[in-house]
Amino acid sequence: MNATLSVLLMSMLNKLPRAFYARDTVTVAKELLGKYLVHGEKIARIVEVEAYLGAHDLACHSAKGVTPRTAVMYGEPGYAYVYLIYGMYYCTNVVTESAGIGSAVLLRALEPIAHVTARTQGPGLLSRAMNIDKQLNAHDLLSDNFYIAAPSVEETFTLIARPRIGVHYAQEWAQAPLRFYIQGNAFISKP
DNA sequence: TGCACGATGAAC
DNA sequence: TTCATCGTGCAC
């Protein structure tokens, strides 16, 4: 993709306002599907997410209360929560609702749109492909170089809800259908 | 100060 | 099923 085309594509994106994130986490999670994640010149479509509801959700990091790590989740909506998992991958989340709740949406899979060549199926791979690491933790998603936007024309799709991945330790919360993805999309992390 | 354990991904 | 690899949270 050449530079002119990139500029044209970027001009067709409408950056999501703070109010988009300052709502019920499940609503935000579902509505993030089909939106475009932009970091520098890299652009990719969000096709799979998971909702983490806050302190009462045992699968959520914020269930441990306010710690140096979870402080971002307990802050204002529309900021990125990026953390290292298994010592080698970063996971990218967006903070939702209002300060004090501790809720966020984990990005689990993306469909490459522009300047993204590495694999994007799974939270660790997509973070690597989009050049997202701990430097971007607590970064404002209403900034100029790192944000989420709505395309001028959104494709329609069927939304699927399933239990979240890798949260077996969370007792009854492990079964809650809080993973959402676009049915039939080729970039979903797990069938 | 030490240690068990991941919101993963890849190899076997 | 096992392993790479390290920050976090909590026990001591």
Short mmCIF file of C-alpha atoms (C1' of nucleotides) in Angstrom, two decimals:
data_model
loop_
_atom_site.label_atom_id
_atom_site.label_comp_id
_atom_site.label_asym_id
_atom_site.label_seq_id
_atom_site.Cartn_x
_atom_site.Cartn_y
_atom_site.Cartn_z
CA MET A 1 0.00 0.00 0.00
CA ASN A 2 1.43 3.40 -1.02
CA ALA A 3 1.53 6.57 1.07
CA THR A 4 -1.30 8.33 -0.77
CA LEU A 5 -3.63 5.39 -0.25
CA SER A 6 -2.73 5.25 3.44
CA VAL A 7 -3.56 8.91 3.93
CA LEU A 8 -6.87 8.44 2.11
CA LEU A 9 -7.75 5.42 4.28
CA MET A 10 -6.87 7.26 7.50
CA SER A 11 -9.05 10.19 6.44
CA MET A 12 -12.02 7.79 6.20
CA LEU A 13 -11.69 6.81 9.87
CA ASN A 14 -13.54 8.52 12.71
CA LYS A 15 -11.68 8.32 16.01
CA LEU A 16 -13.90 6.99 18.81
CA PRO A 17 -14.66 9.63 21.48
CA ARG A 18 -14.14 9.13 25.23
CA ALA A 19 -17.91 8.64 25.60
CA PHE A 20 -17.71 5.45 23.51
CA TYR A 21 -15.58 3.78 26.19
CA ALA A 22 -17.45 5.26 29.16
CA ARG A 23 -20.28 2.73 28.88
CA ASP A 24 -21.20 -0.78 30.00
CA THR A 25 -18.21 -3.06 29.23
CA VAL A 26 -20.18 -5.74 27.38
CA THR A 27 -21.69 -3.06 25.14
CA VAL A 28 -18.26 -1.56 24.43
CA ALA A 29 -16.79 -5.02 23.75
CA LYS A 30 -19.49 -5.89 21.20
CA GLU A 31 -19.27 -2.50 19.50
CA LEU A 32 -15.48 -2.66 19.22
CA LEU A 33 -15.93 -5.52 16.72
CA GLY A 34 -15.54 -4.11 13.22
CA LYS A 35 -13.67 -0.99 14.45
CA TYR A 36 -10.13 -0.19 13.32
CA LEU A 37 -7.12 -0.15 15.63
CA VAL A 38 -4.50 2.35 14.45
CA HIS A 39 -0.90 2.56 15.69
CA GLY A 40 1.38 4.75 13.60
CA GLU A 41 0.92 3.62 10.01
CA LYS A 42 -0.41 0.21 11.03
CA ILE A 43 -4.16 -0.36 10.75
CA ALA A 44 -6.13 -3.54 11.58
CA ARG A 45 -9.80 -4.41 12.07
CA ILE A 46 -10.91 -5.74 15.46
CA VAL A 47 -12.58 -9.15 14.99
CA GLU A 48 -12.37 -10.79 18.44
CA VAL A 49 -12.50 -9.35 21.99
CA GLU A 50 -13.16 -10.34 25.60
CA ALA A 51 -14.92 -8.30 28.29
CA TYR A 52 -13.42 -8.09 31.82
CA LEU A 53 -16.03 -6.61 34.08
CA GLY A 54 -14.13 -5.27 37.09
CA ALA A 55 -13.36 -6.09 40.72
CA HIS A 56 -16.19 -8.64 41.10
CA ASP A 57 -15.10 -10.57 37.96
CA LEU A 58 -12.66 -13.22 39.24
CA ALA A 59 -11.05 -13.56 35.79
CA CYS A 60 -10.23 -9.84 35.78
CA HIS A 61 -6.84 -8.59 36.99
CA SER A 62 -8.64 -5.83 38.89
CA ALA A 63 -10.21 -8.49 41.15
CA LYS A 64 -6.97 -8.11 43.16
CA GLY A 65 -7.85 -4.50 43.87
CA VAL A 66 -5.88 -1.38 43.03
CA THR A 67 -2.21 -2.34 42.60
CA PRO A 68 0.58 -0.69 40.56
CA ARG A 69 -0.40 -3.00 37.71
CA THR A 70 -4.18 -2.55 37.82
CA ALA A 71 -4.15 1.21 38.47
CA VAL A 72 -4.69 1.89 34.76
CA MET A 73 -7.83 -0.28 34.68
CA TYR A 74 -9.18 1.65 37.65
CA GLY A 75 -8.54 4.93 35.86
CA GLU A 76 -10.43 6.89 33.20
CA PRO A 77 -11.96 5.05 30.18
CA GLY A 78 -10.32 5.28 26.75
CA TYR A 79 -6.81 4.45 27.93
CA ALA A 80 -4.74 1.39 26.99
CA TYR A 81 -3.97 -1.31 29.55
CA VAL A 82 -0.97 -3.28 28.24
CA TYR A 83 0.67 -6.01 30.32
CA LEU A 84 3.26 -8.76 29.91
CA ILE A 85 1.93 -12.33 30.05
CA TYR A 86 3.98 -15.54 30.48
CA GLY A 87 7.14 -13.46 30.39
CA MET A 88 7.02 -13.05 26.62
CA TYR A 89 3.82 -11.65 25.15
CA TYR A 90 1.97 -8.40 25.64
CA CYS A 91 -1.83 -8.22 25.86
CA THR A 92 -3.65 -5.08 24.73
CA ASN A 93 -6.82 -3.86 26.48
CA VAL A 94 -8.96 -0.72 26.45
CA VAL A 95 -10.29 0.66 29.75
CA THR A 96 -14.09 1.04 29.93
CA GLU A 97 -16.88 2.49 32.12
CA SER A 98 -15.78 5.10 34.67
CA ALA A 99 -12.82 5.50 37.03
CA GLY A 100 -12.98 3.15 40.02
CA ILE A 101 -14.65 0.19 38.27
CA GLY A 102 -11.56 -1.62 36.98
CA SER A 103 -13.13 -2.92 33.76
CA ALA A 104 -11.57 -3.34 30.32
CA VAL A 105 -11.86 -5.09 26.97
CA LEU A 106 -9.06 -7.40 25.80
CA LEU A 107 -8.30 -7.34 22.06
CA ARG A 108 -7.91 -11.00 20.97
CA ALA A 109 -7.67 -10.94 17.18
CA LEU A 110 -7.35 -8.46 14.31
CA GLU A 111 -7.75 -8.54 10.54
CA PRO A 112 -4.84 -6.69 8.84
CA ILE A 113 -5.88 -3.63 6.81
CA ALA A 114 -2.70 -1.64 6.19
CA HIS A 115 1.03 -2.08 6.93
CA VAL A 116 0.42 -5.19 9.07
CA THR A 117 2.29 -8.28 7.85
CA ALA A 118 2.80 -10.44 10.96
CA ARG A 119 0.10 -12.76 12.30
CA THR A 120 -2.68 -11.18 14.38
CA GLN A 121 -4.60 -14.22 15.70
CA GLY A 122 -4.40 -14.10 19.49
CA PRO A 123 -3.69 -11.31 22.01
CA GLY A 124 0.07 -11.91 22.14
CA LEU A 125 0.55 -12.07 18.38
CA LEU A 126 -1.62 -9.05 17.61
CA SER A 127 0.24 -6.89 20.12
CA ARG A 128 3.55 -7.89 18.53
CA ALA A 129 2.21 -7.33 15.00
CA MET A 130 0.96 -3.84 15.94
CA ASN A 131 4.22 -2.93 17.77
CA ILE A 132 2.40 -2.61 21.08
CA ASP A 133 4.42 -3.15 24.27
CA LYS A 134 4.57 -1.86 27.86
CA GLN A 135 5.66 1.56 26.57
CA LEU A 136 2.02 2.01 25.52
CA ASN A 137 0.53 1.04 28.89
CA ALA A 138 -1.66 3.90 30.16
CA HIS A 139 -1.44 5.58 26.73
CA ASP A 140 -4.48 7.70 25.81
CA LEU A 141 -6.50 6.15 22.94
CA LEU A 142 -7.62 9.61 21.91
CA SER A 143 -4.04 10.43 20.96
CA ASP A 144 -2.79 11.01 17.40
CA ASN A 145 -0.59 7.94 16.92
CA PHE A 146 -2.53 5.25 18.79
CA TYR A 147 -6.32 5.08 18.70
CA ILE A 148 -9.42 3.15 17.63
CA ALA A 149 -11.70 4.46 14.91
CA ALA A 150 -14.92 3.65 13.10
CA PRO A 151 -14.64 3.17 9.34
CA SER A 152 -17.01 5.41 7.34
CA VAL A 153 -18.84 2.28 6.16
CA GLU A 154 -18.99 -0.70 8.52
CA GLU A 155 -19.50 -4.22 7.23
CA THR A 156 -22.39 -6.13 8.75
CA PHE A 157 -21.65 -9.42 10.53
CA THR A 158 -23.07 -11.99 12.92
CA LEU A 159 -21.76 -11.73 16.48
CA ILE A 160 -20.90 -14.88 18.43
CA ALA A 161 -20.59 -15.04 22.27
CA ARG A 162 -18.53 -17.78 23.98
CA PRO A 163 -16.71 -18.32 27.32
CA ARG A 164 -13.38 -16.50 27.63
CA ILE A 165 -10.08 -18.25 26.87
CA GLY A 166 -7.54 -19.27 29.54
CA VAL A 167 -9.47 -18.23 32.67
CA HIS A 168 -10.22 -21.70 34.10
CA TYR A 169 -9.12 -20.50 37.56
CA ALA A 170 -11.98 -17.99 37.75
CA GLN A 171 -14.60 -20.44 39.08
CA GLU A 172 -18.11 -19.57 37.87
CA TRP A 173 -16.76 -16.59 35.92
CA ALA A 174 -14.80 -18.97 33.68
CA GLN A 175 -18.06 -20.00 31.97
CA ALA A 176 -19.56 -16.55 31.40
CA PRO A 177 -20.04 -15.86 27.66
CA LEU A 178 -17.84 -12.73 27.57
CA ARG A 179 -15.76 -13.54 24.50
CA PHE A 180 -17.20 -11.98 21.36
CA TYR A 181 -16.14 -12.44 17.77
CA ILE A 182 -17.24 -11.98 14.18
CA GLN A 183 -18.71 -15.23 12.88
CA GLY A 184 -16.70 -16.81 10.09
CA ASN A 185 -13.83 -14.33 10.19
CA ALA A 186 -10.57 -15.96 9.08
CA PHE A 187 -8.50 -14.30 11.81
CA ILE A 188 -10.30 -15.62 14.93
CA SER A 189 -7.73 -16.99 17.41
CA LYS A 190 -9.55 -20.20 18.31
CA PRO A 191 -12.56 -21.87 16.65
"C1'" DT B 1 13.58 -11.65 49.80
"C1'" DG B 2 11.63 -15.67 47.70
"C1'" DC B 3 8.32 -18.05 44.97
"C1'" DA B 4 4.18 -19.77 42.43
"C1'" DC B 5 1.66 -18.53 38.63
"C1'" DG B 6 -0.26 -16.73 34.57
"C1'" DA B 7 -6.24 -13.09 29.89
"C1'" DT B 8 0.07 -17.17 25.28
"C1'" DG B 9 1.97 -19.55 21.44
"C1'" DA B 10 4.71 -23.11 19.44
"C1'" DA B 11 6.77 -27.50 19.42
"C1'" DC B 12 6.41 -32.37 20.18
"C1'" DT C 1 1.41 -32.15 26.90
"C1'" DT C 2 5.46 -29.49 27.64
"C1'" DC C 3 8.23 -25.49 27.56
"C1'" DA C 4 10.03 -20.59 27.02
"C1'" DT C 5 10.56 -16.56 30.18
"C1'" DC C 6 9.66 -12.68 33.67
"C1'" DG C 7 6.64 -9.30 36.14
"C1'" DT C 8 3.27 -9.35 39.76
"C1'" DG C 9 1.28 -10.25 44.13
"C1'" DC C 10 1.54 -12.44 48.30
"C1'" DA C 11 3.63 -15.32 51.75
"C1'" DC C 12 7.26 -15.37 55.14
#
